[in-house]
CSV table of C-alpha atoms and ligand atoms in Angstrom, one decimal:
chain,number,residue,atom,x,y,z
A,97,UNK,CA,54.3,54.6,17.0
A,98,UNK,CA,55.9,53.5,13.9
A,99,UNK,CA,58.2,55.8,11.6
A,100,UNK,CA,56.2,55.0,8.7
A,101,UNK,CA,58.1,52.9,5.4
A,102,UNK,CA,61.9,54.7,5.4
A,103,UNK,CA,64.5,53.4,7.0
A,104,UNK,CA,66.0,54.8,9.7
A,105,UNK,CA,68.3,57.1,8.4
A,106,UNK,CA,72.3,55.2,9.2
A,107,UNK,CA,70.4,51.6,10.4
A,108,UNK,CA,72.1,50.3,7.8
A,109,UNK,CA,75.4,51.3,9.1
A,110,UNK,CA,75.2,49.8,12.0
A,111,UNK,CA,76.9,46.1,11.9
A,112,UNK,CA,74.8,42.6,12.7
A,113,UNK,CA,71.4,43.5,11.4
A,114,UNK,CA,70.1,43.1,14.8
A,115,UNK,CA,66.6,43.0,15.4
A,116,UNK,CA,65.6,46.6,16.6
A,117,UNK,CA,62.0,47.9,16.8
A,118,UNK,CA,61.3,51.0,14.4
A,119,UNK,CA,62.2,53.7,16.4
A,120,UNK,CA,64.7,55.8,18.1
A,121,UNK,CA,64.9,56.7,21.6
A,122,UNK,CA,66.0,59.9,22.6
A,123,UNK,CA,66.1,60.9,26.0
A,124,UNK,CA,65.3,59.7,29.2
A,125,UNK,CA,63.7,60.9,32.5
A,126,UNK,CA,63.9,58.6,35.9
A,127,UNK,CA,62.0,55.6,35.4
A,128,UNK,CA,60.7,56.8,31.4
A,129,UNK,CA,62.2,57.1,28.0
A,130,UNK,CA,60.8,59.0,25.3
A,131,UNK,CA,61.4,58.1,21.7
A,132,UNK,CA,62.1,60.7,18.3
A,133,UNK,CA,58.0,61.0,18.1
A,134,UNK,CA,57.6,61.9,21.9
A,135,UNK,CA,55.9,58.7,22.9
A,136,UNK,CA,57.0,57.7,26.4
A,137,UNK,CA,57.8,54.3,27.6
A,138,UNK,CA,57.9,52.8,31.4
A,139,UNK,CA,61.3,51.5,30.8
A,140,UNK,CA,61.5,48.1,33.0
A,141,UNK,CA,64.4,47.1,31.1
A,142,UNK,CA,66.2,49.6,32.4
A,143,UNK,CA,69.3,49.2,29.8
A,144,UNK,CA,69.7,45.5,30.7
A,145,UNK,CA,69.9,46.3,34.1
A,146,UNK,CA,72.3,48.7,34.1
A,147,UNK,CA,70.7,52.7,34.3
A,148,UNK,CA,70.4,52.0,38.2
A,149,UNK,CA,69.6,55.4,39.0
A,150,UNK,CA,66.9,55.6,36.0
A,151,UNK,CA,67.9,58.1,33.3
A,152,UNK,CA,69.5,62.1,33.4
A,153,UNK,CA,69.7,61.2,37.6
A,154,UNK,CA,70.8,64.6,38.2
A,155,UNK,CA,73.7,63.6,40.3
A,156,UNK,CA,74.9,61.3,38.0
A,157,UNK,CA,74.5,64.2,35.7
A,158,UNK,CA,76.2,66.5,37.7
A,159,UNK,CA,79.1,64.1,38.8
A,160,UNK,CA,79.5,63.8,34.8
A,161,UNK,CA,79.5,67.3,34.1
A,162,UNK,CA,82.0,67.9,36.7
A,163,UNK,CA,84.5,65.7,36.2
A,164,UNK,CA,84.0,66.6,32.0
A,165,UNK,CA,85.2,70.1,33.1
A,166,UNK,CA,88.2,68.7,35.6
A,167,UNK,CA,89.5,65.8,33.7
A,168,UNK,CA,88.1,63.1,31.0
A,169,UNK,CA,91.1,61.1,30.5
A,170,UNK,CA,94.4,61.0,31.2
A,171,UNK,CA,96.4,57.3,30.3
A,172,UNK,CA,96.1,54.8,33.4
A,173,UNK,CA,99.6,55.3,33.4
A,174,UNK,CA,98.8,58.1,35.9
A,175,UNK,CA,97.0,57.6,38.8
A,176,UNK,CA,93.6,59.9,39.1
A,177,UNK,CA,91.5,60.9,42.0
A,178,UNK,CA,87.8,59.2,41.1
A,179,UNK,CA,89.2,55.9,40.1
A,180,UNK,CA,91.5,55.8,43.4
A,181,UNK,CA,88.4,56.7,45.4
A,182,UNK,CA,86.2,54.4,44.0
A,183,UNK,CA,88.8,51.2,44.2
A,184,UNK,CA,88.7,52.2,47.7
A,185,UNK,CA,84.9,51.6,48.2
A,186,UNK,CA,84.5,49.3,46.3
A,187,UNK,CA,87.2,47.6,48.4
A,188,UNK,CA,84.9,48.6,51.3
A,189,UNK,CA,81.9,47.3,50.4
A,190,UNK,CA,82.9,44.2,48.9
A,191,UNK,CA,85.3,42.8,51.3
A,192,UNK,CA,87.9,42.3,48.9
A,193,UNK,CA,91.4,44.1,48.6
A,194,UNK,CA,92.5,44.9,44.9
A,195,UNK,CA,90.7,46.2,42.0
A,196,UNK,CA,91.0,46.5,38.1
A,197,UNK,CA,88.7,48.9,36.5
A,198,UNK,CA,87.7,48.5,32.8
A,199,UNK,CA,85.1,49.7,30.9
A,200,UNK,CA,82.3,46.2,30.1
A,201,UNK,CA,81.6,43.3,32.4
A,202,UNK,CA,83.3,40.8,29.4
A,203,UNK,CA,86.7,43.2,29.9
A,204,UNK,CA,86.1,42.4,34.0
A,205,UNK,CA,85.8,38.4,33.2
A,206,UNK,CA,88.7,38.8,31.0
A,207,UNK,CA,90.7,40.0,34.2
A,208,UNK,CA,89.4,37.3,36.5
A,209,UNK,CA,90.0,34.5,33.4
A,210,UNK,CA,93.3,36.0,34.0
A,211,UNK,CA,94.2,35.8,37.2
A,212,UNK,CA,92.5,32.4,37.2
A,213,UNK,CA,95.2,31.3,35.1
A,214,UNK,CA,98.1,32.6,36.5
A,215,UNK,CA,96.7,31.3,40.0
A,216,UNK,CA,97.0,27.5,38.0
A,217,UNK,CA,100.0,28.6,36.5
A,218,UNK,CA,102.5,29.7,39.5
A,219,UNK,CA,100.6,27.2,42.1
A,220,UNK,CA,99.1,24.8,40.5
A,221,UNK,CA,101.7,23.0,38.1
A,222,UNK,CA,100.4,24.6,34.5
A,223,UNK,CA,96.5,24.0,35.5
A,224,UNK,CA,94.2,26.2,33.5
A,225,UNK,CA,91.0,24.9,33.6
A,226,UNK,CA,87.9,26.4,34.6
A,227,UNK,CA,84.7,24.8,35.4
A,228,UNK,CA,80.9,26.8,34.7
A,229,UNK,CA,77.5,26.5,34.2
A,230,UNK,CA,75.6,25.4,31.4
A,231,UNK,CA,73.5,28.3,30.3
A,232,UNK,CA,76.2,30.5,32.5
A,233,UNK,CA,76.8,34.1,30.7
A,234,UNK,CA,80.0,35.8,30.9
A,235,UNK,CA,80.4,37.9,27.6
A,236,UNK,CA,81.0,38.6,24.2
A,237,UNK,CA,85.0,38.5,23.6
A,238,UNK,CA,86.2,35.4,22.7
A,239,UNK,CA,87.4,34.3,26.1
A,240,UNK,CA,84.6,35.4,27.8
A,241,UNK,CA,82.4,33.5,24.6
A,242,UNK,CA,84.2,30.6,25.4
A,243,UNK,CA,83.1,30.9,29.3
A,244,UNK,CA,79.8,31.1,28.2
A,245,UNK,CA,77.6,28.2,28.4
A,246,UNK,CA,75.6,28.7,25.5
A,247,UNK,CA,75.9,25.4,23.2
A,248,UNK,CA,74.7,27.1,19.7
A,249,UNK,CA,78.5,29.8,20.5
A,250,UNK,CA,80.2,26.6,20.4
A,251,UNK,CA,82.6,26.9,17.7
A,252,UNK,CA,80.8,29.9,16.3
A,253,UNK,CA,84.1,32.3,15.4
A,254,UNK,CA,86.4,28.7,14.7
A,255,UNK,CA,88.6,27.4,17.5
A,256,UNK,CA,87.3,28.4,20.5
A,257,UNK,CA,89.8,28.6,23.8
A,258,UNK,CA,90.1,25.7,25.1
A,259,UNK,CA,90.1,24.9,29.1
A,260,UNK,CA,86.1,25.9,29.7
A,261,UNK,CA,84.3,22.8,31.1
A,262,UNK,CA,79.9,23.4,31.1
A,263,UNK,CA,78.2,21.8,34.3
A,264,UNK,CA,74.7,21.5,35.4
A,265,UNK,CA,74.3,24.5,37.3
A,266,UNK,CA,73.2,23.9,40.6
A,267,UNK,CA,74.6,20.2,40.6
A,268,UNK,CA,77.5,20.3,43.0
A,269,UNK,CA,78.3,16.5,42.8
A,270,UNK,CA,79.0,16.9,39.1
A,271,UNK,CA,81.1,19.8,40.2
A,272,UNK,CA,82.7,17.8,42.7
A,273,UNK,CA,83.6,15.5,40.4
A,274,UNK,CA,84.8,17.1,37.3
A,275,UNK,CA,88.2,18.8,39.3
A,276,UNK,CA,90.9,17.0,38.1
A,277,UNK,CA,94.5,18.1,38.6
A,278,UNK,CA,94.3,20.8,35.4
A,279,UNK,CA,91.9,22.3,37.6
A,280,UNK,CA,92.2,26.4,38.7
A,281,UNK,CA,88.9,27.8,39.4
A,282,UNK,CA,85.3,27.7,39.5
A,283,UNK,CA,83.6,30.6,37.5
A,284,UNK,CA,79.7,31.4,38.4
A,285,UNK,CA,76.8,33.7,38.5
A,286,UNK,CA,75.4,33.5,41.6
A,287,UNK,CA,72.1,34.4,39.7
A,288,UNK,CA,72.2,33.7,36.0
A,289,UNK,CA,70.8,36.3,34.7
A,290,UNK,CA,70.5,35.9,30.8
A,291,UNK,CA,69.4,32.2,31.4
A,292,UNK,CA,66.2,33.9,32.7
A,293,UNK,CA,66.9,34.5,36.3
A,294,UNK,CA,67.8,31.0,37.7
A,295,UNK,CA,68.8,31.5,41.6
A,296,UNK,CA,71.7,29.2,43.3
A,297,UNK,CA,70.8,27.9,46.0
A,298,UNK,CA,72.9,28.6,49.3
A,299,UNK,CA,73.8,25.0,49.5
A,300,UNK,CA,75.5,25.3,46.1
A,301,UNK,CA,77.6,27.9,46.9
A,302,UNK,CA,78.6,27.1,49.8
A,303,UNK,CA,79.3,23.8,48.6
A,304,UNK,CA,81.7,25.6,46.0
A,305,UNK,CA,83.7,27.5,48.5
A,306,UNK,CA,84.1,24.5,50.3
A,307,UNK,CA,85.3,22.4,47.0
A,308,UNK,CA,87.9,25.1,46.0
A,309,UNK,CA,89.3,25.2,49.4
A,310,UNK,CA,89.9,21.6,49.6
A,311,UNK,CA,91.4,21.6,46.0
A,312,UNK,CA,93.1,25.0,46.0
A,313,UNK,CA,90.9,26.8,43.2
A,314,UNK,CA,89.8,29.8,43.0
A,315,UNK,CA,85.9,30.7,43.3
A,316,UNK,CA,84.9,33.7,41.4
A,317,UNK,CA,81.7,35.3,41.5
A,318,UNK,CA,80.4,37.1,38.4
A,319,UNK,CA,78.0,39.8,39.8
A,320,UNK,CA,78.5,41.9,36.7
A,321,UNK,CA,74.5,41.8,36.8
A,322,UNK,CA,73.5,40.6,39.8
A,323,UNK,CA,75.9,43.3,42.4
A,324,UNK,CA,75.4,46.7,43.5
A,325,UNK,CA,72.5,46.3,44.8
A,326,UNK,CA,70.2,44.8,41.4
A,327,UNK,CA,68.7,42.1,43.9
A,328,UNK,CA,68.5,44.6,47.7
A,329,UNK,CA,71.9,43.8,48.9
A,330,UNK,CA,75.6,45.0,47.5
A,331,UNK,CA,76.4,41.4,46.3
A,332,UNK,CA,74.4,38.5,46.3
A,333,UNK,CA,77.4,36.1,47.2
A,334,UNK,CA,78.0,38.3,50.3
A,335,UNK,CA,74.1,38.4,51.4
A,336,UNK,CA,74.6,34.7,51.1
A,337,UNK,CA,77.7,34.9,53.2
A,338,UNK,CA,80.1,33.3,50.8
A,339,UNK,CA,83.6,35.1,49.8
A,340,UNK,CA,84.8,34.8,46.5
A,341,UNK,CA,88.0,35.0,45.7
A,342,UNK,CA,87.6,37.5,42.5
A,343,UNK,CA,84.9,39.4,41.8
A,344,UNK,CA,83.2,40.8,39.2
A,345,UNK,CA,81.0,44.1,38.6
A,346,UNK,CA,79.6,45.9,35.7
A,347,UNK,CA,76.3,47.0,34.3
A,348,UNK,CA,74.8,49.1,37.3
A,349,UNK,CA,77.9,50.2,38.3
A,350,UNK,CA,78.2,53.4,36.5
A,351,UNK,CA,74.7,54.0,36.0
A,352,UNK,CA,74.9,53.7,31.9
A,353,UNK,CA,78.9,54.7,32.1
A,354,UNK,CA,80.3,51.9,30.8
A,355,UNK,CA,83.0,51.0,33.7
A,356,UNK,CA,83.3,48.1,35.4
A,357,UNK,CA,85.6,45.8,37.8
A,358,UNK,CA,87.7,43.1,38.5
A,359,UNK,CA,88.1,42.6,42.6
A,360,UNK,CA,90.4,40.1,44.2
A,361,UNK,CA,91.7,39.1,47.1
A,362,UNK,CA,95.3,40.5,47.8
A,363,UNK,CA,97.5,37.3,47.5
A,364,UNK,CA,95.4,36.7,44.0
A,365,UNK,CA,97.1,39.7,42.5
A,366,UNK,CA,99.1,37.7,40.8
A,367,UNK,CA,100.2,40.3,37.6
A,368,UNK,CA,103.3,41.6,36.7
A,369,UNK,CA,103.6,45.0,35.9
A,370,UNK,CA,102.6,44.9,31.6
A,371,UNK,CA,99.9,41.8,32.5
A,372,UNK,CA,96.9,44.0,32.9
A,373,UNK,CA,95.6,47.2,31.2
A,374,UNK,CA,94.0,49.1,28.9
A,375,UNK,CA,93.6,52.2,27.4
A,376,UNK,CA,90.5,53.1,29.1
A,377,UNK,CA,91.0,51.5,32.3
A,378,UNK,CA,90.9,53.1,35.5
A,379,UNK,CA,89.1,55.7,33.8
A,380,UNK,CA,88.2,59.1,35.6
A,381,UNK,CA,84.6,59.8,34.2
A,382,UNK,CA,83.6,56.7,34.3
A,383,UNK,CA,84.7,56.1,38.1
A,384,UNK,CA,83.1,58.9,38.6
A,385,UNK,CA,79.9,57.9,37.4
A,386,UNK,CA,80.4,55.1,39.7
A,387,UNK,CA,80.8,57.2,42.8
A,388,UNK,CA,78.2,59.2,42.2
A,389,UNK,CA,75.7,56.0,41.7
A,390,UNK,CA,77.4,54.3,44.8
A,391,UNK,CA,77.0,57.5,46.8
A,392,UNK,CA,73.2,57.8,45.7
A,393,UNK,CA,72.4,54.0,46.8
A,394,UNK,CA,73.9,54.9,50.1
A,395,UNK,CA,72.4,58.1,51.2
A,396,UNK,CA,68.9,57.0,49.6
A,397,UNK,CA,68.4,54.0,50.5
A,398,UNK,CA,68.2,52.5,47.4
A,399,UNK,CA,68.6,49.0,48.8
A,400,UNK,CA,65.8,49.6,50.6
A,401,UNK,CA,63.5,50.6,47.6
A,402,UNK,CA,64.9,47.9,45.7
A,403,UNK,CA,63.7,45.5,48.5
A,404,UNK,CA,60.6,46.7,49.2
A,405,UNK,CA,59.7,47.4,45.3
A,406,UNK,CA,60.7,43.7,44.6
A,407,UNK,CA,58.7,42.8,46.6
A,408,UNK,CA,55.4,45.1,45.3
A,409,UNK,CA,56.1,43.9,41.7
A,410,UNK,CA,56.6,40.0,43.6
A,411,UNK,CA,52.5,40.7,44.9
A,412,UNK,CA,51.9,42.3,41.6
A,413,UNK,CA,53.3,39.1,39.9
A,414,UNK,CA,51.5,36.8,41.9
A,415,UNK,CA,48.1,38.0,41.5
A,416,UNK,CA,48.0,38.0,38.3
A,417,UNK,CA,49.9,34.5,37.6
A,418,UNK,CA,46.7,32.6,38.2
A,419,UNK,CA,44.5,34.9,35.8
A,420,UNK,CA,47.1,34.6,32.8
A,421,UNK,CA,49.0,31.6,33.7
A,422,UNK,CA,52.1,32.8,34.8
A,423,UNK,CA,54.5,30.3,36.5
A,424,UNK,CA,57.8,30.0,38.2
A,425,UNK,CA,58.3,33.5,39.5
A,426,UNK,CA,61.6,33.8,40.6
A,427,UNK,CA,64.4,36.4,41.5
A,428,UNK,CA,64.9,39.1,44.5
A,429,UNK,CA,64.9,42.5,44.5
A,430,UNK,CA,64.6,44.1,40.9
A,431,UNK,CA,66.0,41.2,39.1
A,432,UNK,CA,62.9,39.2,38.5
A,433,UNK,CA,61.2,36.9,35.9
A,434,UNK,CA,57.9,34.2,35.0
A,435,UNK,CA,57.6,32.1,32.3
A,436,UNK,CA,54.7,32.2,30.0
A,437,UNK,CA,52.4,29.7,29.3
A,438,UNK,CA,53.3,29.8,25.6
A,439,UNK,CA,56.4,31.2,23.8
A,440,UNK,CA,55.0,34.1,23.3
A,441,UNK,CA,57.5,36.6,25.2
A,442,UNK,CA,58.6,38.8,21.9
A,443,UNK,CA,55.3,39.4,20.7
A,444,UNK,CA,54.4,40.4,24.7
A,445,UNK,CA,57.9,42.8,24.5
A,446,UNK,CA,55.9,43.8,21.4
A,447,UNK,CA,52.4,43.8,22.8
A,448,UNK,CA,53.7,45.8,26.0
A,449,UNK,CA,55.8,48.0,24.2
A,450,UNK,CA,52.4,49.2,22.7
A,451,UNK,CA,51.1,50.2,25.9
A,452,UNK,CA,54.1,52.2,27.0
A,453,UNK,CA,55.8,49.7,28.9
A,454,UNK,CA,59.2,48.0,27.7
A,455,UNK,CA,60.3,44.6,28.6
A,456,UNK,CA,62.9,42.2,28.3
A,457,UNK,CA,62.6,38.3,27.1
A,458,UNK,CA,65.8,36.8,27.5
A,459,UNK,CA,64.2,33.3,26.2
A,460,UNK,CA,60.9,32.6,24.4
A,461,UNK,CA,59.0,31.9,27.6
A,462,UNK,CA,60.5,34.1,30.1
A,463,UNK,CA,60.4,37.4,30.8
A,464,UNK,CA,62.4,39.6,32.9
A,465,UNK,CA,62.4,42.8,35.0
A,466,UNK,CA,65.0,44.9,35.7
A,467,UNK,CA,63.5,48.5,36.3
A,468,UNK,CA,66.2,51.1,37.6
A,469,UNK,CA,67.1,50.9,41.4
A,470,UNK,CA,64.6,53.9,42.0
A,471,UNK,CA,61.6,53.1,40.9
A,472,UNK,CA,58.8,54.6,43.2
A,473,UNK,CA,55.8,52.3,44.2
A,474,UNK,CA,53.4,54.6,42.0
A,475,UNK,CA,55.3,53.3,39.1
A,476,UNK,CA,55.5,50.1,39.7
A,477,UNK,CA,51.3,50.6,40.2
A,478,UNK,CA,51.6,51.5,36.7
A,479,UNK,CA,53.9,48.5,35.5
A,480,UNK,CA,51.5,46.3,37.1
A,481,UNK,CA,48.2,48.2,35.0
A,482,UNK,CA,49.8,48.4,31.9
A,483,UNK,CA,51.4,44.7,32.3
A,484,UNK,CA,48.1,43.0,33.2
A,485,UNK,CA,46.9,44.8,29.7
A,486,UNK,CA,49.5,43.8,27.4
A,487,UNK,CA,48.4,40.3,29.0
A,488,UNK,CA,44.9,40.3,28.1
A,489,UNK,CA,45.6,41.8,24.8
A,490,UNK,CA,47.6,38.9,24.0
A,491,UNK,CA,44.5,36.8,24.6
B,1116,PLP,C1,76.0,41.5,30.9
B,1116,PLP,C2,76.9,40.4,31.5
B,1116,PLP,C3,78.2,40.3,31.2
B,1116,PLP,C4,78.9,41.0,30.1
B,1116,PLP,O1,78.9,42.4,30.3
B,1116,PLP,P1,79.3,43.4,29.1
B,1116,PLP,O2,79.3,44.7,29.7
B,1116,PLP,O3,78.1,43.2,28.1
B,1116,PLP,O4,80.5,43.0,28.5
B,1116,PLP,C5,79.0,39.4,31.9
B,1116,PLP,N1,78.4,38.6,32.9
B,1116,PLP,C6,77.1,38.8,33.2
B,1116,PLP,C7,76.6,38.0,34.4
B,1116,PLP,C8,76.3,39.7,32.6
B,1116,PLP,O5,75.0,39.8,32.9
């Protein structure tokens, strides 16, 4: 599977020296993608848990191809027919009443950071702060960096913003206690997702909504990986029956179209015209994409599959924990992770990756799934053969 000893041709162009494996991937069917020397992979990383209808989905194809031919772009300073469509349903299925559409789940967070502000700002007396979790992820623009609770970004790129306060996730006392009156919101995943797939409890967020009613905050939900449908259900703050005030989708939402969204309640719209924007926001392919990936969740069933899949790869996951020690194995729907026994989880992404199955390890010890939203029970059969052995491989 290797390229052999030259470079990629242009790796070196591209900026950060990132870790990649040696090869490149070149197109994708459904639930596999093939690289340059026609090797194909069972992708279960699924593009970080964002190709939710697998890859070249012909109506995501289709819905590209022809809103390509009708309109690609045309300045959000006009209003366009997919992106007004698909704030309406979103609208619909989320409960909540205005919507920004950008194009990354850090330009979404950006918006909510926002309106957070402002909310502090004009009814709050100047208050500005926000309190997250430790271990929270939110980003990679500086704001959004700042939200993050990753101790090793601290300071990373000089001052960072100021006005983020890290708390145990999960602890609402320490919550409870931390609102002072600089105070304006609460900002949480209701699944943290890069931390390895560490549920809230109901309790918690519950809890929350009750805290930033008594103080006046707002509670937003970041669902950029956890919504439309990742974990069986359209959010996971709305299967849990809380209502955020702003909410926040991304990955999944266009199916591998980068768009995402910033929803709020109506009397949290707090921007001027000029406050919000972007050159490629509200943008007509990419909210097209979107209706086309919300349309096929809808008329297929998809939560459904990603329900009863979960729980195939959950049985999967379980009988093989006790044979190779795999513990804590956590998540819903097709957001799911273990730990190892050992740090081992690159050299398994490695191992597996040998075997035609790619993998994600968001931490040494953990590893996550996050197939597309259409995986069929044959292959997760497969995921499960060729998991068990990368497993045994590893020794
Ligand atoms: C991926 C992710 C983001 C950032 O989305 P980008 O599209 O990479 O900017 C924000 N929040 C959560 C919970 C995420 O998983």
């Amino acid at each position: 599977m290797q390229t052999g000893n030259a470079p990629i041709e242009g790796s070196q162009c591209w900026m950060g020296g990132a870790a990649r494996p040696e090869l490149v991937m070149e197109r994708g069917e459904g639930c596999r993608l093939f690289d340059a020397e026609g090797n194909a992979y069972l992708d279960f990383v699924g593009g970080w848990a964002v190709n939710a209808l697998g890859h070249a989905h012909p109506a995501l194809t289709a819905a590209l191809k022809a809103q390509a031919e009708r309109l690609v772009h045309c300045s959000p300073g006009f209003w366009n027919r997919p992106a007004l469509e698909l704030a309406r349903l979103l609208c619909e299925l989320t409960g909540m009443e205005r919507v920004f559409l950008g194009c990354t789940g850090a330009e979404a967070n950006e918006c909510a950071i926002k309106l957070a502000r402002l909310h502090g700002k004009l009814r709050l007396g100047g208050a500005h702060r926000i309190l997250l979790s430790r271990e929270g992820f939110h980003g990679r623009t500086l704001a959004t960096m700042a939200a993050t609770g990753k101790e090793a970004w601290r300071g990373l790129f000089g001052p960072d913003l100021t006005g983020f306060v890290h708390l145990p996730y999960g602890d609402l006392a320490a919550f409870e206690a931390a609102v002072g009156p600089g105070t304006c919101a609460v900002m949480l995943e209701p699944i943290q997702g890069e931390a390895g797939v560490v549920p809230a409890t109901r309790e918690f967020l519950h809890g929350l909504r009750g805290l930033c009613d008594r103080h006046g905050l707002l509670l937003i939900a970041d669902e950029v990986q956890t919504g439309l449908g990742r974990t069986g259900s359209w959010t996971v703050t709305g299967s849990m029956g809380v209502r955020p005030d702003i909410l926040t989708l991304g990955k999944g939402l266009g199916g591998g179209v980068p768009v995402s969204a910033c929803l709020c309640r109506r009397e949290h719209d707090l921007f001027s015209p000029g406050d919000q924007g972007g050159t490629f926001t509200y943008h007509p392919l990419g909210a097209a994409a979107a209706l086309a990936v919300l349309g096929e969740i809808h008329s297929r069933d998809l939560l459904g599959n990603v329900r009863a899949r979960g729980e195939q790869i959950g049985q999967i996951l379980s009988d093989l924990a006790a044979r190779f020690g795999l513990r804590n194995l956590r998540g819903s729907g097709l957001l799911r992770a273990f730990d190892l026994p050992a740090p081992d989880g690159q050299a398994l992404v490695v191992q597996a990756r040998d075997e035609g199955l790619l993998l994600n390890s968001p931490r040494p010890c953990v590893i996550r799934l996050m197939p597309p939203l259409t995986v069929s029970g044959a292959e997760v059969e497969e995921f499960a053969g060729r998991l068990a052995r990368s497993l045994e491989a590893m020794g």
